[in-house]
XYZ file of N, CA and C in Angstrom:
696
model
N 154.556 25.018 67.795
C 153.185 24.640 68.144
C 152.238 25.734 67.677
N 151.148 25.366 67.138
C 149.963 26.504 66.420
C 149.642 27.294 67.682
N 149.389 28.089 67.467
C 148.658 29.449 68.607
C 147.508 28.486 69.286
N 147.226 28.821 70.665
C 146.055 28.377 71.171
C 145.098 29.397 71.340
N 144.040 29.189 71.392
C 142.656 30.065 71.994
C 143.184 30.211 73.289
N 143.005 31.617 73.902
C 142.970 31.849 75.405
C 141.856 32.644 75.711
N 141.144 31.725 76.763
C 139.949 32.042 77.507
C 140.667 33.352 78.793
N 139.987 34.763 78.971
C 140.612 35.097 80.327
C 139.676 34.604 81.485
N 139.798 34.670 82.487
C 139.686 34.129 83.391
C 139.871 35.554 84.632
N 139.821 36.822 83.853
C 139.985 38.093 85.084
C 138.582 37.934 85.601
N 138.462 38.702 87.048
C 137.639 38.981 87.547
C 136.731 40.258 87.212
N 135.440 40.390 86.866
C 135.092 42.175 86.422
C 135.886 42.707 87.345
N 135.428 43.898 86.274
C 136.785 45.410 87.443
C 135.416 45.646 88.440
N 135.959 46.195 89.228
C 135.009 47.162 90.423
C 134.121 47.744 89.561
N 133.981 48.793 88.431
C 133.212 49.570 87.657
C 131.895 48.618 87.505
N 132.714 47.830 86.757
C 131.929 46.564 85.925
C 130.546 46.006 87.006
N 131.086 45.921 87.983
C 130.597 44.650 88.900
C 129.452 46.107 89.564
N 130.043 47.251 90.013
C 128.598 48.318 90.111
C 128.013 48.696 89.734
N 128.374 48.771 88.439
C 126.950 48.584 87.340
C 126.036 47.669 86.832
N 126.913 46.703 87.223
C 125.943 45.393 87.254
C 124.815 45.306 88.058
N 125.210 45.455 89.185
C 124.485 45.861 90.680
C 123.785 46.728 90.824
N 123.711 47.862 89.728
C 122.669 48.885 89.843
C 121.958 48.720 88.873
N 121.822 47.775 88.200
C 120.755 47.479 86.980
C 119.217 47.162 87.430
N 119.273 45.821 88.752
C 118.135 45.891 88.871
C 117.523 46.828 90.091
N 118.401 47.740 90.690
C 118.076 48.686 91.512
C 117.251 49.967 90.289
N 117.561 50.226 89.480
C 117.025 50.990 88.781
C 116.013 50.708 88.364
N 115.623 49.572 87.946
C 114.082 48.798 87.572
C 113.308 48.647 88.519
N 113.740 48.707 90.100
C 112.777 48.783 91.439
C 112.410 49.913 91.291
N 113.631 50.949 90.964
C 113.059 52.477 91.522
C 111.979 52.927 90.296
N 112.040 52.166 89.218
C 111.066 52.713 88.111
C 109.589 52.327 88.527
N 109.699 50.899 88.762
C 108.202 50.322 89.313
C 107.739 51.193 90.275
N 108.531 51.749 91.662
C 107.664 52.601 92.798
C 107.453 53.591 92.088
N 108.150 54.216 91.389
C 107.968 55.539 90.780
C 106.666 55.159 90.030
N 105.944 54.383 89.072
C 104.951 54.212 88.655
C 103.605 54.059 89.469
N 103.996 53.235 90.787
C 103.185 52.679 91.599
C 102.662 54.666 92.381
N 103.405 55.307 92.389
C 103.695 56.122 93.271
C 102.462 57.583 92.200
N 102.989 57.569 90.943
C 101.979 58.324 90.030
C 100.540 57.752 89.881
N 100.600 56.350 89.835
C 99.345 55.955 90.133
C 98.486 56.497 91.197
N 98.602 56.690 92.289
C 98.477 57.379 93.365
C 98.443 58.550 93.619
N 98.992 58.552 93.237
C 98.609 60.558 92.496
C 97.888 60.708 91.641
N 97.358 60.333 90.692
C 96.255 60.063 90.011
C 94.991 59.858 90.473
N 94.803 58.961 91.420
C 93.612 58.763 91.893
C 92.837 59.910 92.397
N 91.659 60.032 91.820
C 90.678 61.166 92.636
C 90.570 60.529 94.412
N 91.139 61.525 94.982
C 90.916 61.315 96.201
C 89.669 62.008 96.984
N 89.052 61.094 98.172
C 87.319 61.441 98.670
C 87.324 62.895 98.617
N 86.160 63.554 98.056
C 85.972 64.782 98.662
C 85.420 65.554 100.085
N 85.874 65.611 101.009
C 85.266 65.795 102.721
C 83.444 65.762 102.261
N 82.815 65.306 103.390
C 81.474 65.846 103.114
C 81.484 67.370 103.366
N 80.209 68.097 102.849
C 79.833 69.450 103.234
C 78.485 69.754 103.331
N 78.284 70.606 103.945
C 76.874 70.978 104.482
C 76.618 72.817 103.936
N 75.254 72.239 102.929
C 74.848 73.844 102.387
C 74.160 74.404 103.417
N 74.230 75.651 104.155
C 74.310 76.360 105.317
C 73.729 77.694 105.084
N 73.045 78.405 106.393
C 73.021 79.828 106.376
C 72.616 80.107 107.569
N 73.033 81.657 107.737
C 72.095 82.276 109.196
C 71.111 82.950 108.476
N 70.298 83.190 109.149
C 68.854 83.723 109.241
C 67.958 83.903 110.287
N 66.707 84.963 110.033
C 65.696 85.211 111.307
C 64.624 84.105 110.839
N 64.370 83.691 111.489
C 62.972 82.779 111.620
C 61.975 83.123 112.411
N 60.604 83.038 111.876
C 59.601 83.300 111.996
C 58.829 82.482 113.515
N 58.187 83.432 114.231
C 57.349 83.064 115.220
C 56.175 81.898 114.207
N 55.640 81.000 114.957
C 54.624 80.357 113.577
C 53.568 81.247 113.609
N 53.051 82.170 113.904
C 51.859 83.300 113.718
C 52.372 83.675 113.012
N 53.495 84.132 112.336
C 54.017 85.346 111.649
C 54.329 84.365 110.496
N 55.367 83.127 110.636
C 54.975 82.445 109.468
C 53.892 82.189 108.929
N 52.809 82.003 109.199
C 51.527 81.686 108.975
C 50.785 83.281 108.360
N 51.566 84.179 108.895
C 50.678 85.422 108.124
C 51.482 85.178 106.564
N 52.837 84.871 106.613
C 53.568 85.675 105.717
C 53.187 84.226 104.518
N 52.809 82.755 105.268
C 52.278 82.091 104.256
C 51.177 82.188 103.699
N 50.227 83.134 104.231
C 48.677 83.251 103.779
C 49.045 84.223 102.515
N 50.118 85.687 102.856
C 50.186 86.051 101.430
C 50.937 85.400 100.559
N 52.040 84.440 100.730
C 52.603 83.328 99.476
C 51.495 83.030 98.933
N 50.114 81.932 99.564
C 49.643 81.441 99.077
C 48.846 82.264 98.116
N 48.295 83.166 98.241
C 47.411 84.627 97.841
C 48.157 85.078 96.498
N 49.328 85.155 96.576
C 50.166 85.789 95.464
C 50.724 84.698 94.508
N 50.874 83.478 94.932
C 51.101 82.584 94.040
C 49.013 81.696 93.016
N 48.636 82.317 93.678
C 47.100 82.580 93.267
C 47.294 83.151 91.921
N 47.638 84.519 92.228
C 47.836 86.081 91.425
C 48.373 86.048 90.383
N 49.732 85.196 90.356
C 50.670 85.590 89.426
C 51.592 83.868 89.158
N 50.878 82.973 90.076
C 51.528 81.484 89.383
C 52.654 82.052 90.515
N 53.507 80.557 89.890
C 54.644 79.884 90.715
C 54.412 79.331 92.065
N 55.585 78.916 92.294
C 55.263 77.982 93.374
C 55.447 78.846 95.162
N 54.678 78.545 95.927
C 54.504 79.617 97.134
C 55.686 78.646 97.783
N 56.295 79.218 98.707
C 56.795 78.902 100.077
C 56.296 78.575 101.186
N 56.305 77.074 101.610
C 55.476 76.376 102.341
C 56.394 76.971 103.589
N 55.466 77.142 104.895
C 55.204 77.693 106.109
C 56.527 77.443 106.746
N 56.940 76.146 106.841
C 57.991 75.441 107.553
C 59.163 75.802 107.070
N 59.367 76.636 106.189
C 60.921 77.426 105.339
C 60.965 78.496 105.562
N 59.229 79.025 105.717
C 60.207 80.704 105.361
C 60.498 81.345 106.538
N 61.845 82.057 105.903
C 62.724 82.843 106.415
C 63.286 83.865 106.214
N 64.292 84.455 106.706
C 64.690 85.762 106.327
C 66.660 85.549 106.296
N 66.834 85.804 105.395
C 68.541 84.955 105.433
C 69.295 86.168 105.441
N 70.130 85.849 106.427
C 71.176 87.181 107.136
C 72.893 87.146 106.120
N 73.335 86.013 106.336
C 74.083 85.249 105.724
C 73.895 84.336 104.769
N 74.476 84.299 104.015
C 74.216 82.716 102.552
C 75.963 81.994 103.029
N 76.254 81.194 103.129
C 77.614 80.284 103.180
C 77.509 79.390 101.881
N 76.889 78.493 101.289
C 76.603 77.598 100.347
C 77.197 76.654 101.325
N 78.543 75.320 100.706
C 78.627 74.124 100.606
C 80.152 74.417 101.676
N 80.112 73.787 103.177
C 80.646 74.000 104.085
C 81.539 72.669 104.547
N 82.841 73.088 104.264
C 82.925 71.388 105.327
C 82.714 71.328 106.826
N 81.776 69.600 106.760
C 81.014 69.584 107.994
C 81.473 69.481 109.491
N 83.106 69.461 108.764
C 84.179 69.242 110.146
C 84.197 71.018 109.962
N 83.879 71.861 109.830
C 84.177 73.189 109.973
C 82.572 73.517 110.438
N 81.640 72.990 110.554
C 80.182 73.191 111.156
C 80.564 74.081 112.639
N 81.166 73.425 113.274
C 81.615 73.639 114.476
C 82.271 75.435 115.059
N 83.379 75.726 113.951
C 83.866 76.920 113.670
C 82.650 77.938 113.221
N 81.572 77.288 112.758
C 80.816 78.499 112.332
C 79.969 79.195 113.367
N 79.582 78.234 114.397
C 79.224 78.879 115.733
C 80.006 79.537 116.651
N 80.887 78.385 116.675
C 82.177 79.780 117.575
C 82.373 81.046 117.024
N 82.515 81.110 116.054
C 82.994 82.340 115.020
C 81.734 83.680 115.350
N 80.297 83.156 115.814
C 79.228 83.985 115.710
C 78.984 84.358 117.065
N 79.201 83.390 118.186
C 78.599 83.140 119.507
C 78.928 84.126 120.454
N 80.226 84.625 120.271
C 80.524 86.507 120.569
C 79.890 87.323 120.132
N 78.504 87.438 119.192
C 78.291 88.850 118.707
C 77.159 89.253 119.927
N 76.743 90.192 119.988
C 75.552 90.470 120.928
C 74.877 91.562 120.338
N 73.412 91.373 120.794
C 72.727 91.954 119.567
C 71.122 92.314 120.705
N 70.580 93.264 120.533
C 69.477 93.354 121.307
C 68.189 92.798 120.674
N 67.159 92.255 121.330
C 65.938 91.946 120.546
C 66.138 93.101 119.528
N 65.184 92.943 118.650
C 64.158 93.927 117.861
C 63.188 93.539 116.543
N 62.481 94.461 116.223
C 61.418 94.404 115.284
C 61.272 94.383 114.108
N 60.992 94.118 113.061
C 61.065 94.584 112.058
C 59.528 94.469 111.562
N 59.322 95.662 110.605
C 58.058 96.220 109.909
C 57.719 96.171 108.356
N 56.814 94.572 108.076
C 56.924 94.037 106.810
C 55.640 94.603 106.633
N 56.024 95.634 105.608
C 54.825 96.417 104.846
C 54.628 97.013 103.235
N 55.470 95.572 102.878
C 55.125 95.553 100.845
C 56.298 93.790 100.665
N 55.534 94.284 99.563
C 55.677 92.960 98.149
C 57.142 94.042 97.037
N 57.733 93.089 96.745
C 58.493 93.148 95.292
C 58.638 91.853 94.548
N 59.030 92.038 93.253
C 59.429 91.255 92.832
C 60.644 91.342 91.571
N 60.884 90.115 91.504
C 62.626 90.525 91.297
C 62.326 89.651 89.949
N 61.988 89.962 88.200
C 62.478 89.405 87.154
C 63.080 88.789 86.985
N 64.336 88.894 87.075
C 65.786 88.404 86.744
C 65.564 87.010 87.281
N 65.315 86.132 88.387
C 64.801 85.413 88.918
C 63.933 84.971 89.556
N 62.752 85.440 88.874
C 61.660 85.281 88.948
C 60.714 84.528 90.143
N 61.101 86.150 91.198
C 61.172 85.639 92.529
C 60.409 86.601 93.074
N 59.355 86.402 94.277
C 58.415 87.751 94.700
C 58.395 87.562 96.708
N 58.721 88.057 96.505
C 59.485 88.496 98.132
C 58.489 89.623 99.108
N 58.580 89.630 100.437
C 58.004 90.570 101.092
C 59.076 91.163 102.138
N 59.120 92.285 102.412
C 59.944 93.219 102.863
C 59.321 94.210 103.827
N 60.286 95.352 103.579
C 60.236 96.534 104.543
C 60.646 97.867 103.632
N 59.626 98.781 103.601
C 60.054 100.027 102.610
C 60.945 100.937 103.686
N 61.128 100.761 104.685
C 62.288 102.008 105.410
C 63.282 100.732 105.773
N 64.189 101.061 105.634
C 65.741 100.502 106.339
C 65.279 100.067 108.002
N 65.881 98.480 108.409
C 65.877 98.574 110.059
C 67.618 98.673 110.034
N 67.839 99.639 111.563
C 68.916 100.420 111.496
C 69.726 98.900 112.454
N 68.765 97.867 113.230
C 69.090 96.630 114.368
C 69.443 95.544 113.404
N 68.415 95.540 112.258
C 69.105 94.324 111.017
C 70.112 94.648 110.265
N 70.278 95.624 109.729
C 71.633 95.606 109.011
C 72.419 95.910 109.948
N 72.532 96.154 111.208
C 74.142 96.070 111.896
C 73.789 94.895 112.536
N 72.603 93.954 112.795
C 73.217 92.673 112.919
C 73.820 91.830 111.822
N 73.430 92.061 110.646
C 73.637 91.577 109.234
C 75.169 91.500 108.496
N 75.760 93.117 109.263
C 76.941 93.176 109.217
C 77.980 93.146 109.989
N 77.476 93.178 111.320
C 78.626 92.225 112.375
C 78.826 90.926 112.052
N 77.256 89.999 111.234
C 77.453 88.436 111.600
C 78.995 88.580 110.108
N 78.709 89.339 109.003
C 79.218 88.800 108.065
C 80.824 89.100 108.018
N 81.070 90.515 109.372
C 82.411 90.731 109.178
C 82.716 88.953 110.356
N 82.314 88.716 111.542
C 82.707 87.603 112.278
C 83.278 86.412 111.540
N 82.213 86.401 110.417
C 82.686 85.161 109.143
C 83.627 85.175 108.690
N 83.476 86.541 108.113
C 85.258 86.663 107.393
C 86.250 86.613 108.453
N 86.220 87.092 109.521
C 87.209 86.667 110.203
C 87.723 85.294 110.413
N 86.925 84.838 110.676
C 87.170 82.947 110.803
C 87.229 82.177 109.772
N 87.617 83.398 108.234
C 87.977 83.066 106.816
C 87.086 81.980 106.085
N 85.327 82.308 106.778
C 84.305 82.203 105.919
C 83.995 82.891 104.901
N 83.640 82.567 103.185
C 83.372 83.403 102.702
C 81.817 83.512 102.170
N 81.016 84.252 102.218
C 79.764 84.882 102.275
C 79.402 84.986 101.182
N 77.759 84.654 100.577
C 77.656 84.600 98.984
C 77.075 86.279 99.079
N 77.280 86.692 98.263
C 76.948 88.474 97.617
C 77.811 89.175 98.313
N 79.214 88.649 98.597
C 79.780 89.363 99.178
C 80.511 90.657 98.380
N 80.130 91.661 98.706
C 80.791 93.121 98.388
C 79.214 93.853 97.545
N 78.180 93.336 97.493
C 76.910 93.868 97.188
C 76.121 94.149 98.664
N 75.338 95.025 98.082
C 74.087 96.056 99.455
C 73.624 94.404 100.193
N 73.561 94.390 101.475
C 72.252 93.453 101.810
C 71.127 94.023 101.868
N 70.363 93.462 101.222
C 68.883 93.900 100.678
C 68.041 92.406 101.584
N 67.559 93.301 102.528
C 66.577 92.050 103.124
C 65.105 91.519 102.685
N 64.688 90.397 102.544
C 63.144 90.253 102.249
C 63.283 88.679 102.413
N 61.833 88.643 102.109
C 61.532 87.083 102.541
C 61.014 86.396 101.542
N 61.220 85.239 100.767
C 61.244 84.824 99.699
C 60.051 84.069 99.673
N 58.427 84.615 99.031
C 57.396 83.937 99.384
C 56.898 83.339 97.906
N 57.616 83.581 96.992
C 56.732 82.846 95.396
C 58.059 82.621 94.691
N 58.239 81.404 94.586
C 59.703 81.374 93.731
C 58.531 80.610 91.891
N 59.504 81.110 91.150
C 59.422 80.494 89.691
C 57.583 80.949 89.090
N 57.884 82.519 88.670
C 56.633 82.573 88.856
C 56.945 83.134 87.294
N 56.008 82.701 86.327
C 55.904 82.724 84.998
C 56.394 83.982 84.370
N 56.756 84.275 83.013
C 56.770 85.599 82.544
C 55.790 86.041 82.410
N 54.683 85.165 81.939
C 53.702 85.494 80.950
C 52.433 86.077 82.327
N 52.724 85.780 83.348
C 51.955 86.164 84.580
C 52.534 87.074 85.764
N 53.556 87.028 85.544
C 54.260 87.671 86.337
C 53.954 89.312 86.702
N 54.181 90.277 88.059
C 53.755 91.517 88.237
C 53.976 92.316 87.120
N 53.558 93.182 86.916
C 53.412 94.020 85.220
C 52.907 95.425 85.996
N 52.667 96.130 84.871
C 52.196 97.263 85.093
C 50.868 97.603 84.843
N 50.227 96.746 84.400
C 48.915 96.283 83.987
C 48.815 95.279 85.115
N 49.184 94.792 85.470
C 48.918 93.950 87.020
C 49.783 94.036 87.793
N 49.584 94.991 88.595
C 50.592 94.984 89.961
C 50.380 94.395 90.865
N 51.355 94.690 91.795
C 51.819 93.821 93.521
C 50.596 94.172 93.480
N 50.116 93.570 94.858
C 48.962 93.906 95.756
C 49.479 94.916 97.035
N 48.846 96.008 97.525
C 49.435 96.170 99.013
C 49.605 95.388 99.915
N 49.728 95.096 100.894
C 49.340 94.179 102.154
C 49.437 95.251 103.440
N 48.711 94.378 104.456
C 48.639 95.056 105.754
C 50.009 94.890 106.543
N 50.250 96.048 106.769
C 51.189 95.607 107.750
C 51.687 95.248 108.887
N 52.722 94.456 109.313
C 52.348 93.586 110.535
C 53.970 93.790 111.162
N 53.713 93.378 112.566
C 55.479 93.354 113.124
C 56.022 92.019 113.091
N 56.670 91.686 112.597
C 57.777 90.743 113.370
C 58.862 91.112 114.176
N 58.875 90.257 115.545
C 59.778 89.955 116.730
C 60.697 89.269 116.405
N 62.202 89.504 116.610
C 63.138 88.925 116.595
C 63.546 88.538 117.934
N 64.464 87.538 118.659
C 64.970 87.403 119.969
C 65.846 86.222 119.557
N 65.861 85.773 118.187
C 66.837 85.271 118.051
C 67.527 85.017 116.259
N 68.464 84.592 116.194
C 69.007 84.183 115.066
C 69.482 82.501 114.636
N 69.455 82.136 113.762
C 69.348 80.515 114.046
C 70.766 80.415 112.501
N 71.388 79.388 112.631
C 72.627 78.205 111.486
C 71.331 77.671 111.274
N 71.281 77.507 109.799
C 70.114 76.565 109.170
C 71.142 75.652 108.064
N 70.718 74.230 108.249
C 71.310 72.954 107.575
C 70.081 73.121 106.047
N 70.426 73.461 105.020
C 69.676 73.257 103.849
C 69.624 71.785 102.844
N 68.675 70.983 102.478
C 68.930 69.992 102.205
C 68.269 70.061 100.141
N 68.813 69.688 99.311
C 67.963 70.001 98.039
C 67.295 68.497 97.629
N 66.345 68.554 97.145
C 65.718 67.612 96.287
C 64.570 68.169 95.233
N 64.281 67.143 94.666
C 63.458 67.614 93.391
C 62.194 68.124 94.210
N 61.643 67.547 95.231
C 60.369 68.054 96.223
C 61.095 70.006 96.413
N 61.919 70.149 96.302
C 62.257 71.382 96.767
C 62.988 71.855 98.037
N 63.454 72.775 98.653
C 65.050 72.762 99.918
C 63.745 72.310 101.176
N 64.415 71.306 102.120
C 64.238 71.148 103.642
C 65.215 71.931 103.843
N 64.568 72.433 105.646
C 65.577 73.235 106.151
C 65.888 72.486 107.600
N 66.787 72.491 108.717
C 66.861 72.067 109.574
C 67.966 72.883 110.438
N 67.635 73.690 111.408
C 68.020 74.383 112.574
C 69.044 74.102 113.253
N 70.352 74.030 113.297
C 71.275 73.638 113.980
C 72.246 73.583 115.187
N 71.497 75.254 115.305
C 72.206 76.316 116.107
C 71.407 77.413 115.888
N 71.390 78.199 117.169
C 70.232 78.764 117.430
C 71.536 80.133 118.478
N 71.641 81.642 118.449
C 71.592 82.483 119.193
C 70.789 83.321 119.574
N 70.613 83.305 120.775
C 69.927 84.708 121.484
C 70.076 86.325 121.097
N 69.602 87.410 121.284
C 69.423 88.126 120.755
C 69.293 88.992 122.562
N 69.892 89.074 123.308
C 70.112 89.653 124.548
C 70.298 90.972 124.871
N 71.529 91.594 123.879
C 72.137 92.688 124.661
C 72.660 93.364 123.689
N 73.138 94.790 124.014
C 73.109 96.136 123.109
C 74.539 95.267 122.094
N 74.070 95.646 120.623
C 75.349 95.126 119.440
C 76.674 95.580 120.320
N 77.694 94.612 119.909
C 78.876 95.282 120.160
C 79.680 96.146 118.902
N 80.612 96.198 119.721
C 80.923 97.344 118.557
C 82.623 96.636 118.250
């Protein structure tokens, strides 16, 4: 009889039949794995944040003196003056804060203790480089810079970090911002003197900064007293 065709009829081996079985397990795990980089990819929300600072703020008599010379000097030399309701005197700079950390920035300060005191604004500068004209104090106050530098070591402790940090704090009050080259103080036109006047401190204030093309709103958030001898 001629040879026949033989069909087998075995069963796959074990090998056979688990590799079979892991074929489309491997094509699941490729899809999550894709699904999964996708997702990792995505820009995820950035927290909100709040641009921030401490600072002394002005009695409104004293704002009101220190806006009569903005307005006077932005007369003089151009740029734009500092309207009444801003100016200030900034102890701290923070910039862009997350607003779930708002909270930490008062605790972090609300231990310092600090006695009233005065300070004696009796001249004008102005600063080129950013073409900025400020009013100040020609002697050092010995009550502002050790409040200036208790608030900023407290910050770092509570692993805030502070803008000019590891430079002098140089205090003044920012009364003519963006004031021309071509007008600007010279030596052929200098500062003006001014009279000098006191400002009262009794407290320190968290200021919420807001930007727009009108120029920064400010808004008060937190407010400390100014009570009792600095600690040490």
């Amino acid at each position: 009889m001629p040879p026949t065709a033989s069909t087998s009829r075995a069963r796959p081996t074990n090998a056979s039949a688990i590799s079979a079985a892991r074929k489309p397990s491997k094509r699941r795990l490729s899809r999550w794995s894709n699904v999964s980089a996708e997702r990792r990819n995505q820009k995820q929300p950035k927290p909100a944040t709040a641009r921030v600072f401490f600072a002394l703020w002005p009695a409104p008599e004293v704002a009101d003196r220190l806006g009569d010379i903005a307005d006077n000097a932005a007369l003089s030399f151009g740029g734009r003056a500092t309207r009444r309701d801003t100016i200030h005197l900034t102890l701290a700079f923070l910039g862009n804060v997350p607003e779930a950390r708002l909270p930490e920035l008062s605790k972090a300060v609300a231990s310092l203790r600090a006695e009233p005191f005065a300070i004696n604004v009796n001249q004008l500068g102005f600063w080129a480089h950013n073409h900025l004209l400020w009013a100040g104090c020609k002697a050092p106050s010995a009550h502002l810079d050790a409040l200036s530098s208790q608030l900023r070591q407290a910050l770092a402790r509570a692993g805030f970090r502070v803008g000019g940090e590891g430079r002098d704090f140089v205090p003044h009050v920012t009364l003519v911002r963006r004031v021309p080259e071509a007008t600007a103080p010279s030596e052929s036109h200098p500062l003006p003197s001014i009279e000098p006047f006191i400002w009262h401190n009794e407290r320190f204030v968290l200021v919420r900064s807001t930007l727009s093309a009108l120029g920064s709103s400010y808004r008060i958030i937190d407010e400390f007293p100014l009570t009792a001898g600095l600690s040490t």
